[in-house]
Amino acid sequence: MNDHPLITRLQYGCRLDDRERQALRDLCTDVRDVARGVNIVRDGEKADHVNLIMSGWAARYKVLPDGARQITALLLPGDLCDLRCTMLARIDQGITALTPTRVAYIVPQAINQLEHTSAQIGHAMAWCSLVEHATLRAWIVNMGRRRAVERVAHLLSELAERMAMVAPNGMASHFVPLTQEEIADALGLTPVHVNRVAQELRGQAVISSKRGGFTILDLPALQAMGGFNGGYLNPHMIPAAA
Amino acid sequence: MNDHPLITRLQYGCRLDDRERQALRDLCTDVRDVARGVNIVRDGEKADHVNLIMSGWAARYKVLPDGARQITALLLPGDLCDLRCTMLARIDQGITALTPTRVAYIVPQAINQLEHTSAQIGHAMAWCSLVEHATLRAWIVNMGRRRAVERVAHLLSELAERMAMVAPNGMASHFVPLTQEEIADALGLTPVHVNRVAQELRGQAVISSKRGGFTILDLPALQAMGGFNGGYLNPHMIPAAA
DNA sequence: CGTAGGTTTGAGTCGGGTCAAGAAATGTGG
DNA sequence: CCACATTTCTTGACCCGACTCAAACCTACG
């Protein structure tokens, strides 16, 4: 039995033995609860530790001078924030909890050392960073070349896939706990228009939605509408060399 | 005197001694010319080597089923493509030369070994990857929350800054060798509308343009119009620990 | 209850897309 | 050195997807 999100995550990028799993567990001793709407990282702050989402949802975002907010990443359990924070003097985007969230505060030195000790873990961390990178590119394609309905469908498809990847066996839910405004901020749309898109998707029985969240009813249809290809989330991997 | 783009680039992320500089030079022995419009990497291909842009401009892009193209990154001299290509079975985006380009083909093992040998170089590579990451996020903000004129202004500002960073001392030019269509594909706009934006910017004497490229006349004005803050390209760095 | 955060609705506007044609550069071959 | 093909840029008319503004409506929760 393994319910630790970091272990689940890293095992997509490598094989871990018991000792490595235990070391990862030991890494996450300082866990704090963050209420919805509270900042985990503030824009402009010095980052002195790595944040790991243990449960709940968070978002990395930027607020422009005119007050507009753009979400640049949605963070799910197992997602590491600012893994290389020791290299940066200050963070240029904030991170906020979108649901009640549990966050592990990790000392960067501990991670660095662990990566050094275990080639497997180092490899898996690099792997996570690659996937993150691919996800950012997928978002750019989504925002640049798809209409609103397709964009929403694509984003929800991505989130369904990512939830399934970190959910303990078979426990995957199809509920996305984001408000329409948060979806809008992630996709470069307005809340009003996301609302209209949501109505259309509900009309086609692809999703249902209630205050504070969406439920995916027909994932294949959603993927088709968004032109979604999940390859970037779990690309076929080549194992680390010896 | 140092005219090697990779060395120039890495020295933003670390200090290098003569031996390291020489090792980097030795890395780039297999240099090939790529004509404008020719693919450096094809979507779906297996990546078996790392590409380093030695001179010229290239773009990473994705073509959607309906034929629309979205550029997800513009690559300048010193930019490494798919540094971690050994981990991926196949690439999910293509790379094409936007101008006549010289590309160094590097064996991944050679890079990995060099990173291992020199902590400085390893540090600098991680640094490059951080900056790339930050640039992707800046693009998402740009596409999501800025109007067309601002977007173009922001992109040109970024490119001016990046050119200056890799140009041999004081040789920075203010010429961006991209067609209006390429700008459009990078920003999620249509060529027609980029043309109209270009006219507006010319009207304000902020840029001039001719077939196949733009010249920046008034960089501060451009930065102001785009709400550009270049911090993400060269964030204040914390040196590697011993 | 009352309030605040979230959703829904409607009317009106506009930024940017679409389509199509033409003009200017550049390149190519004879 | 000229005729022709190709790219790239430009222009105009029209349209539509998404934004704006503003009000009303829920619903969870204190």
Coordinates of C-alpha atoms (C1' of nucleotides) in Angstrom, one line a residue:
Chain A
M1 CA 0.0 0.0 0.0
N2 CA 1.3 3.3 -1.0
D3 CA -0.6 6.5 -0.4
H4 CA 2.1 9.0 -0.6
P5 CA 1.7 11.4 -3.5
L6 CA 5.3 12.1 -4.1
I7 CA 6.2 8.4 -4.3
T8 CA 3.2 7.8 -6.6
R9 CA 4.5 10.6 -8.8
L10 CA 8.1 9.7 -8.9
Q11 CA 7.4 6.1 -9.7
Y12 CA 6.2 7.2 -13.1
G13 CA 9.8 8.3 -13.7
C14 CA 11.7 5.5 -12.0
R15 CA 11.6 2.3 -9.9
L16 CA 12.1 2.9 -6.2
D17 CA 13.1 0.4 -3.5
D18 CA 11.9 0.4 0.1
R19 CA 14.8 2.5 1.4
E20 CA 14.2 5.2 -1.2
R21 CA 10.5 5.2 -0.5
Q22 CA 11.2 5.7 3.2
A23 CA 13.7 8.5 2.5
L24 CA 11.0 10.3 0.5
R25 CA 8.5 9.9 3.3
D26 CA 11.0 11.3 5.7
L27 CA 11.4 14.3 3.5
C28 CA 7.8 15.3 4.1
T29 CA 7.6 15.6 7.8
D30 CA 6.8 19.3 7.9
V31 CA 3.3 19.3 6.6
R32 CA 1.0 22.3 7.0
D33 CA -2.7 22.9 6.2
V34 CA -3.4 25.8 4.0
A35 CA -7.0 27.1 3.7
R36 CA -8.6 27.9 0.4
G37 CA -7.6 31.3 -0.9
V38 CA -4.5 31.5 1.2
N39 CA -1.1 32.1 -0.5
I40 CA 1.5 29.3 -0.4
V41 CA 4.1 31.5 -2.1
R42 CA 3.8 35.2 -2.6
D43 CA 5.0 36.9 -5.8
G44 CA 8.4 38.5 -5.2
E45 CA 9.2 36.6 -2.1
K46 CA 12.5 34.8 -1.6
A47 CA 11.9 31.0 -1.9
D48 CA 13.8 29.3 0.9
H49 CA 12.0 25.9 0.7
V50 CA 10.4 23.6 -1.8
N51 CA 6.6 23.1 -1.5
L52 CA 5.0 19.7 -2.2
I53 CA 1.3 19.5 -2.6
M54 CA 0.2 16.5 -0.4
S55 CA -3.5 16.9 -1.0
G56 CA -5.8 19.5 -2.5
W57 CA -5.4 21.8 -5.5
A58 CA -3.3 24.9 -5.9
A59 CA -2.4 27.3 -8.7
R60 CA 0.6 29.2 -9.8
Y61 CA -0.4 32.6 -11.0
K62 CA 0.6 36.1 -12.0
V63 CA -1.4 39.3 -11.4
L64 CA -0.9 42.1 -14.0
P65 CA -1.0 45.8 -13.0
D66 CA -4.6 46.1 -14.3
G67 CA -5.6 43.4 -11.9
A68 CA -6.1 40.6 -14.4
R69 CA -4.9 37.3 -13.2
Q70 CA -3.4 34.6 -15.3
I71 CA -3.0 31.1 -13.9
T72 CA 0.1 29.5 -15.4
A73 CA -0.1 26.1 -13.7
L74 CA -2.6 24.0 -11.8
L75 CA -0.9 22.0 -9.0
L76 CA -2.2 18.6 -7.9
P77 CA -1.0 16.2 -5.2
G78 CA 2.5 15.1 -5.9
D79 CA 3.4 18.3 -7.7
L80 CA 6.6 20.0 -6.5
C81 CA 6.9 23.8 -6.7
D82 CA 10.2 25.5 -7.3
L83 CA 12.3 22.4 -7.0
R84 CA 15.3 24.5 -7.8
C85 CA 14.4 27.4 -5.6
T86 CA 17.9 27.6 -4.2
M87 CA 19.1 29.0 -7.5
L88 CA 16.6 31.9 -7.5
A89 CA 16.8 35.0 -5.6
R90 CA 13.1 35.6 -5.8
I91 CA 10.0 34.0 -7.2
D92 CA 8.2 35.8 -9.9
Q93 CA 4.8 34.2 -9.5
G94 CA 2.6 33.4 -6.6
I95 CA 1.0 30.1 -5.6
T96 CA -2.3 30.0 -3.9
A97 CA -4.5 27.2 -2.6
L98 CA -7.7 26.6 -4.6
T99 CA -9.1 24.1 -2.2
P100 CA -8.1 23.3 1.4
T101 CA -4.6 22.0 0.8
R102 CA -1.9 20.1 2.7
V103 CA 1.6 21.3 1.8
A104 CA 4.9 19.7 2.8
Y105 CA 7.7 22.2 3.4
I106 CA 10.9 20.6 2.3
V107 CA 14.4 21.8 2.9
P108 CA 16.1 22.1 -0.5
Q109 CA 19.4 20.7 0.8
A110 CA 17.6 17.5 1.8
I111 CA 16.2 17.1 -1.7
N112 CA 19.5 17.9 -3.4
Q113 CA 21.2 15.3 -1.2
L114 CA 18.6 12.7 -1.9
E115 CA 19.0 13.3 -5.6
H116 CA 22.7 12.8 -5.2
T117 CA 22.4 9.7 -3.1
S118 CA 19.8 7.9 -5.3
A119 CA 20.3 8.1 -9.1
Q120 CA 16.8 6.8 -9.4
I121 CA 15.3 9.7 -7.5
G122 CA 17.4 12.2 -9.4
H123 CA 16.3 10.7 -12.6
A124 CA 12.6 10.9 -11.6
M125 CA 12.9 14.5 -10.5
A126 CA 14.3 15.4 -13.9
W127 CA 11.5 13.4 -15.4
C128 CA 8.9 15.5 -13.4
S129 CA 10.5 18.6 -14.7
L130 CA 10.3 17.4 -18.3
V131 CA 6.6 16.7 -17.9
E132 CA 6.0 20.1 -16.4
H133 CA 7.8 21.6 -19.3
A134 CA 5.6 19.7 -21.8
T135 CA 2.5 20.7 -20.0
L136 CA 3.4 24.4 -20.3
R137 CA 3.9 24.0 -24.0
A138 CA 0.5 22.2 -24.3
W139 CA -1.1 25.1 -22.5
I140 CA 0.5 27.6 -25.0
V141 CA -0.9 25.6 -27.9
N142 CA -4.3 25.4 -26.2
M143 CA -4.5 29.1 -25.6
G144 CA -3.1 30.1 -28.9
R145 CA -5.0 28.0 -31.3
R146 CA -8.2 26.7 -29.8
R147 CA -11.6 28.3 -29.3
A148 CA -13.2 28.6 -25.9
V149 CA -15.2 25.4 -25.9
E150 CA -12.2 23.4 -27.1
R151 CA -10.0 25.1 -24.6
V152 CA -12.2 24.2 -21.7
A153 CA -12.6 20.6 -22.9
H154 CA -8.8 20.3 -23.3
L155 CA -8.1 21.6 -19.8
L156 CA -10.7 19.4 -18.2
S157 CA -9.3 16.4 -20.1
E158 CA -5.8 17.1 -18.9
L159 CA -7.0 17.5 -15.3
A160 CA -8.9 14.2 -15.5
E161 CA -5.8 12.4 -16.7
R162 CA -3.6 14.0 -14.0
M163 CA -6.1 13.2 -11.3
A164 CA -6.1 9.6 -12.4
M165 CA -2.4 9.4 -12.3
V166 CA -2.1 10.4 -8.7
A167 CA -5.3 8.9 -7.3
P168 CA -4.7 5.8 -5.2
N169 CA -5.7 2.8 -7.2
G170 CA -9.0 3.0 -8.9
M171 CA -10.1 5.8 -6.6
A172 CA -10.0 8.4 -9.4
S173 CA -12.8 10.8 -9.3
H174 CA -14.1 12.9 -12.1
F175 CA -14.7 15.9 -10.1
V176 CA -12.7 19.1 -10.8
P177 CA -13.0 21.5 -7.8
L178 CA -12.5 24.7 -9.7
T179 CA -14.8 27.7 -10.0
Q180 CA -15.6 29.1 -13.4
E181 CA -13.5 32.1 -12.6
E182 CA -10.5 29.9 -11.9
I183 CA -11.0 28.1 -15.2
A184 CA -11.3 31.4 -16.9
D185 CA -8.0 32.6 -15.3
A186 CA -6.3 29.5 -16.5
L187 CA -7.5 29.7 -20.1
G188 CA -7.3 33.5 -20.7
L189 CA -11.1 33.8 -20.9
T190 CA -13.6 35.7 -18.8
P191 CA -15.8 34.1 -16.2
V192 CA -18.9 35.0 -18.1
H193 CA -17.8 33.3 -21.2
V194 CA -16.7 30.2 -19.3
N195 CA -20.2 30.1 -17.9
R196 CA -21.6 30.0 -21.4
V197 CA -19.2 27.4 -22.5
A198 CA -20.1 25.3 -19.4
Q199 CA -23.8 25.6 -20.4
E200 CA -23.0 24.3 -23.8
L201 CA -21.0 21.3 -22.4
R202 CA -23.8 20.5 -20.0
G203 CA -26.3 20.7 -22.8
Q204 CA -24.3 17.9 -24.5
A205 CA -24.2 15.9 -21.3
V206 CA -20.4 16.0 -21.4
I207 CA -20.1 17.5 -18.0
S208 CA -22.2 18.6 -15.1
S209 CA -21.4 21.5 -12.9
K210 CA -22.4 22.9 -9.6
R211 CA -21.2 25.7 -7.4
G212 CA -17.4 25.3 -7.1
G213 CA -16.7 22.4 -9.4
F214 CA -17.3 20.4 -12.5
T215 CA -18.0 16.7 -12.9
I216 CA -16.8 15.0 -16.1
L217 CA -19.6 12.7 -17.4
D218 CA -18.2 11.7 -20.8
L219 CA -14.4 11.8 -20.8
P220 CA -13.9 10.4 -24.3
A221 CA -16.3 13.0 -25.8
L222 CA -14.5 15.8 -23.8
Q223 CA -11.1 14.6 -25.1
A224 CA -12.4 14.6 -28.7
M225 CA -13.8 18.1 -28.4
G226 CA -10.6 19.4 -27.0
G227 CA -8.3 17.6 -29.5
F228 CA -6.7 16.2 -26.4
N229 CA -3.7 13.8 -26.6
G230 CA -2.4 13.0 -23.2
G231 CA 1.0 11.8 -24.5
Y232 CA 2.7 14.8 -22.9
L233 CA 1.7 13.8 -19.4
N234 CA 3.2 10.4 -19.4
P235 CA 5.4 10.1 -22.5
H236 CA 6.9 6.7 -23.1
M237 CA 10.0 6.8 -21.1
I238 CA 13.5 5.5 -21.5
P239 CA 14.9 4.1 -18.2
A240 CA 18.0 5.6 -16.7
A241 CA 21.2 4.2 -17.9
A242 CA 23.4 2.4 -15.3
Chain B
M1 CA 37.6 36.9 -26.5
N2 CA 34.8 34.5 -26.5
D3 CA 32.4 34.1 -29.3
H4 CA 31.0 30.7 -28.5
P5 CA 27.2 31.0 -27.8
L6 CA 27.0 28.1 -25.4
I7 CA 29.8 29.6 -23.3
T8 CA 28.2 33.0 -23.3
R9 CA 24.9 31.4 -22.3
L10 CA 26.2 29.3 -19.5
Q11 CA 28.2 32.1 -18.0
Y12 CA 25.0 33.7 -17.0
G13 CA 24.5 30.7 -14.7
C14 CA 28.0 30.1 -13.4
R15 CA 31.7 31.0 -13.6
L16 CA 33.7 28.9 -16.0
D17 CA 37.5 28.3 -16.0
D18 CA 39.6 27.7 -19.2
R19 CA 39.4 24.0 -19.0
E20 CA 35.6 24.0 -18.8
R21 CA 35.4 26.5 -21.6
Q22 CA 37.5 24.2 -23.7
A23 CA 35.4 21.2 -22.8
L24 CA 32.3 23.0 -24.0
R25 CA 34.0 23.9 -27.3
D26 CA 34.9 20.3 -27.8
L27 CA 31.3 19.4 -27.3
C28 CA 30.3 21.3 -30.4
T29 CA 32.4 19.7 -33.1
D30 CA 29.6 18.3 -35.2
V31 CA 28.1 21.5 -36.6
R32 CA 25.7 21.5 -39.5
D33 CA 24.1 24.2 -41.6
V34 CA 20.3 24.1 -41.8
A35 CA 18.5 26.2 -44.5
R36 CA 15.6 28.4 -43.6
G37 CA 12.3 26.4 -43.5
V38 CA 14.1 23.0 -43.0
N39 CA 13.2 20.9 -39.9
I40 CA 15.8 20.4 -37.3
V41 CA 13.6 18.0 -35.4
R42 CA 10.4 16.4 -36.6
D43 CA 7.3 15.9 -34.5
G44 CA 7.1 12.3 -33.3
E45 CA 10.7 11.5 -34.1
K46 CA 13.0 9.8 -31.6
A47 CA 15.5 12.3 -30.3
D48 CA 18.9 10.7 -30.2
H49 CA 21.0 13.9 -29.8
V50 CA 20.8 17.3 -28.3
N51 CA 20.7 20.3 -30.7
L52 CA 22.4 23.5 -29.9
I53 CA 21.7 26.6 -31.9
M54 CA 25.1 28.1 -32.9
S55 CA 23.7 30.9 -35.0
G56 CA 20.4 31.9 -36.6
W57 CA 16.9 31.5 -35.3
A58 CA 14.7 28.5 -34.9
A59 CA 11.3 27.7 -33.5
R60 CA 9.7 24.9 -31.6
Y61 CA 6.1 24.4 -32.9
K62 CA 3.1 22.2 -33.0
V63 CA 0.8 21.8 -35.9
L64 CA -2.9 21.0 -35.1
P65 CA -5.1 18.7 -37.2
D66 CA -6.8 21.7 -38.8
G67 CA -3.4 22.9 -40.0
A68 CA -3.0 25.8 -37.5
R69 CA 0.5 26.2 -36.2
Q70 CA 1.5 27.3 -32.8
I71 CA 5.0 28.2 -32.0
T72 CA 5.9 27.4 -28.4
A73 CA 9.4 28.7 -28.2
L74 CA 11.8 30.8 -30.3
L75 CA 15.3 29.6 -30.2
L76 CA 18.4 31.8 -30.4
P77 CA 22.1 31.1 -30.4
G78 CA 23.1 29.3 -27.3
D79 CA 19.7 27.7 -26.8
L80 CA 19.8 23.9 -26.2
C81 CA 16.9 21.8 -27.4
D82 CA 15.8 18.7 -25.6
L83 CA 18.7 18.6 -23.2
R84 CA 17.1 15.6 -21.6
C85 CA 16.3 13.9 -24.8
T86 CA 17.7 10.6 -23.6
M87 CA 14.7 10.3 -21.2
L88 CA 12.1 10.6 -23.9
A89 CA 11.0 8.0 -26.3
R90 CA 9.8 10.6 -28.8
I91 CA 9.5 14.3 -29.2
D92 CA 6.0 15.8 -29.3
Q93 CA 6.9 19.0 -31.1
G94 CA 8.9 19.9 -34.2
I95 CA 11.8 22.4 -34.5
T96 CA 12.3 24.3 -37.7
A97 CA 14.9 26.9 -38.8
L98 CA 13.4 30.3 -39.3
T99 CA 16.6 31.7 -40.8
P100 CA 19.7 30.0 -42.1
T101 CA 20.9 28.3 -39.0
R102 CA 24.0 26.5 -37.7
V103 CA 23.2 23.7 -35.4
A104 CA 25.6 21.6 -33.3
Y105 CA 24.7 18.0 -32.8
I106 CA 25.7 16.9 -29.4
V107 CA 25.8 13.3 -28.1
P108 CA 23.8 13.3 -24.9
Q109 CA 26.3 11.1 -23.1
A110 CA 28.9 13.8 -23.6
I111 CA 26.8 16.4 -22.0
N112 CA 25.7 14.2 -19.1
Q113 CA 29.3 13.4 -18.4
L114 CA 30.4 17.0 -18.5
E115 CA 27.6 18.0 -16.1
H116 CA 28.9 15.3 -13.8
T117 CA 32.5 16.3 -14.1
S118 CA 31.9 20.0 -13.6
A119 CA 29.5 21.1 -10.9
Q120 CA 29.6 24.6 -12.4
I121 CA 28.4 23.4 -15.8
G122 CA 25.7 21.2 -14.2
H123 CA 24.5 24.2 -12.3
A124 CA 24.5 26.3 -15.3
M125 CA 22.5 23.8 -17.3
A126 CA 19.9 23.6 -14.5
W127 CA 19.9 27.4 -14.6
C128 CA 19.1 27.4 -18.3
S129 CA 16.3 25.1 -17.8
L130 CA 14.8 27.4 -15.1
V131 CA 15.0 30.4 -17.4
E132 CA 13.3 28.4 -20.2
H133 CA 10.6 27.5 -17.7
A134 CA 10.1 31.0 -16.7
T135 CA 9.9 32.1 -20.3
L136 CA 7.1 29.6 -21.0
R137 CA 5.1 31.0 -18.1
A138 CA 5.7 34.5 -19.3
W139 CA 4.3 33.5 -22.7
I140 CA 1.2 32.0 -21.1
V141 CA 0.6 35.3 -19.3
N142 CA 1.2 37.2 -22.5
M143 CA -1.2 35.1 -24.5
G144 CA -3.8 34.9 -21.8
R145 CA -4.1 38.4 -20.6
R146 CA -2.8 40.9 -23.1
R147 CA -4.3 42.4 -26.3
A148 CA -2.7 42.1 -29.6
V149 CA -0.6 45.2 -29.6
E150 CA 0.7 44.6 -26.1
R151 CA 1.5 41.0 -27.0
V152 CA 3.6 41.9 -30.0
A153 CA 5.3 44.6 -28.0
H154 CA 6.0 42.2 -25.2
L155 CA 7.4 39.5 -27.5
L156 CA 9.7 41.9 -29.3
S157 CA 10.9 43.2 -26.0
E158 CA 11.8 39.7 -24.9
L159 CA 13.6 39.0 -28.1
A160 CA 15.6 42.2 -27.9
E161 CA 16.7 41.3 -24.4
R162 CA 17.6 37.8 -25.4
M163 CA 19.5 39.0 -28.4
A164 CA 21.5 41.4 -26.3
M165 CA 22.3 38.6 -23.9
V166 CA 24.0 36.4 -26.5
A167 CA 25.4 39.0 -28.8
P168 CA 29.2 39.4 -28.6
N169 CA 30.0 42.6 -26.6
G170 CA 28.1 45.6 -27.8
M171 CA 27.3 44.0 -31.1
A172 CA 23.6 43.6 -30.2
S173 CA 21.3 44.4 -33.1
H174 CA 17.8 45.5 -32.9
F175 CA 16.7 43.4 -35.9
V176 CA 14.2 40.6 -35.4
P177 CA 14.3 38.4 -38.5
L178 CA 10.7 37.0 -38.2
T179 CA 7.9 37.3 -40.7
Q180 CA 4.6 38.6 -39.6
E181 CA 3.2 35.1 -40.0
E182 CA 5.8 33.7 -37.6
I183 CA 5.0 36.4 -35.0
A184 CA 1.3 35.5 -35.5
D185 CA 2.0 31.8 -34.9
A186 CA 4.0 32.6 -31.8
L187 CA 1.3 34.8 -30.3
G188 CA -1.9 33.0 -31.2
L189 CA -2.9 35.7 -33.7
T190 CA -3.6 35.8 -37.5
P191 CA -1.0 37.2 -39.9
V192 CA -3.5 39.8 -41.0
H193 CA -4.0 41.2 -37.6
V194 CA -0.3 41.2 -36.9
N195 CA 0.1 43.3 -40.0
R196 CA -2.3 45.8 -38.6
V197 CA -0.6 45.8 -35.3
A198 CA 2.7 46.4 -37.0
Q199 CA 1.3 49.3 -38.8
E200 CA 0.2 50.8 -35.6
L201 CA 3.6 50.3 -34.0
R202 CA 5.3 51.8 -37.0
G203 CA 2.9 54.8 -36.8
Q204 CA 4.2 55.5 -33.4
A205 CA 7.8 55.1 -34.6
V206 CA 8.4 52.3 -32.1
I207 CA 9.5 49.8 -34.8
S208 CA 10.1 49.7 -38.5
S209 CA 9.5 46.7 -40.6
K210 CA 10.4 45.4 -44.0
R211 CA 9.9 42.0 -45.7
G212 CA 11.1 39.3 -43.3
G213 CA 11.9 41.3 -40.2
F214 CA 11.3 44.0 -37.7
T215 CA 13.7 46.7 -36.4
I216 CA 13.2 48.0 -32.9
L217 CA 13.5 51.7 -32.9
D218 CA 12.4 52.6 -29.4
L219 CA 12.9 49.8 -27.0
P220 CA 11.8 51.5 -23.8
A221 CA 8.5 52.5 -25.5
L222 CA 8.0 49.0 -26.6
Q223 CA 8.7 47.6 -23.2
A224 CA 6.2 50.0 -21.7
M225 CA 3.5 49.1 -24.2
G226 CA 4.0 45.4 -23.5
G227 CA 4.2 45.7 -19.8
F228 CA 7.5 44.0 -20.2
N229 CA 9.7 43.1 -17.2
G230 CA 12.7 41.1 -18.2
G231 CA 13.4 39.7 -14.7
Y232 CA 12.5 36.2 -15.9
L233 CA 15.2 36.1 -18.4
N234 CA 18.0 36.8 -16.0
P235 CA 16.7 36.6 -12.5
H236 CA 19.1 37.5 -9.8
M237 CA 20.9 34.3 -9.1
I238 CA 22.3 32.6 -6.1
P239 CA 25.6 30.9 -6.8
A240 CA 26.0 27.2 -6.4
A241 CA 26.9 26.1 -3.0
A242 CA 30.3 24.4 -2.5
Chain C
dC1 C1' -31.6 35.2 8.5
dG2 C1' -28.2 37.9 6.2
dT3 C1' -24.2 38.1 3.6
dA4 C1' -20.6 36.8 0.5
dG5 C1' -18.9 34.2 -3.1
dG6 C1' -20.3 32.0 -7.1
dT7 C1' -23.4 31.5 -11.1
dT8 C1' -26.6 33.0 -14.5
dT9 C1' -28.8 36.2 -17.8
dG10 C1' -29.3 39.9 -21.2
dA11 C1' -28.0 43.7 -24.2
dG12 C1' -24.6 45.9 -26.5
dT13 C1' -19.8 46.4 -28.2
dC14 C1' -15.4 45.4 -30.2
dG15 C1' -11.2 43.1 -30.9
dG16 C1' -9.7 40.1 -33.8
dG17 C1' -10.9 36.5 -37.4
dT18 C1' -12.2 35.4 -42.2
dC19 C1' -12.1 35.7 -47.0
dA20 C1' -10.3 37.4 -51.0
dA21 C1' -7.7 40.2 -53.9
dG22 C1' -3.9 42.9 -55.0
dA23 C1' 0.9 44.9 -54.5
dA24 C1' 5.7 44.5 -53.4
dA25 C1' 9.8 42.0 -52.7
dT26 C1' 12.6 38.2 -53.7
dG27 C1' 14.0 34.2 -56.1
dT28 C1' 14.6 31.2 -60.4
dG29 C1' 15.6 29.7 -64.8
dG30 C1' 16.5 30.6 -69.4
Chain D
dC1 C1' 19.0 40.7 -67.8
dC2 C1' 14.3 39.7 -68.3
dA3 C1' 9.9 36.8 -67.6
dC4 C1' 7.7 34.2 -64.3
dA5 C1' 6.8 32.0 -59.8
dT6 C1' 6.7 32.4 -54.9
dT7 C1' 6.6 34.6 -50.5
dT8 C1' 5.4 38.2 -47.9
dC9 C1' 3.0 42.1 -47.0
dT10 C1' -1.1 45.1 -47.5
dT11 C1' -6.0 46.4 -47.9
dG12 C1' -11.0 46.2 -47.6
dA13 C1' -15.5 44.4 -46.4
dC14 C1' -17.7 41.7 -43.4
dC15 C1' -18.6 38.7 -39.5
dC16 C1' -18.4 36.4 -35.2
dG17 C1' -16.5 34.9 -30.8
dA18 C1' -15.6 36.6 -26.8
dC19 C1' -15.6 40.8 -23.7
dT20 C1' -18.1 44.4 -21.0
dC21 C1' -21.3 46.0 -17.9
dA22 C1' -24.8 45.4 -14.9
dA23 C1' -28.3 43.2 -12.5
dA24 C1' -30.4 39.2 -10.5
dC25 C1' -30.1 34.8 -8.6
dC26 C1' -28.4 31.0 -5.9
dT27 C1' -26.5 28.5 -2.1
dA28 C1' -23.3 27.6 1.4
dC29 C1' -22.4 29.2 5.7
dG30 C1' -21.8 32.1 9.8

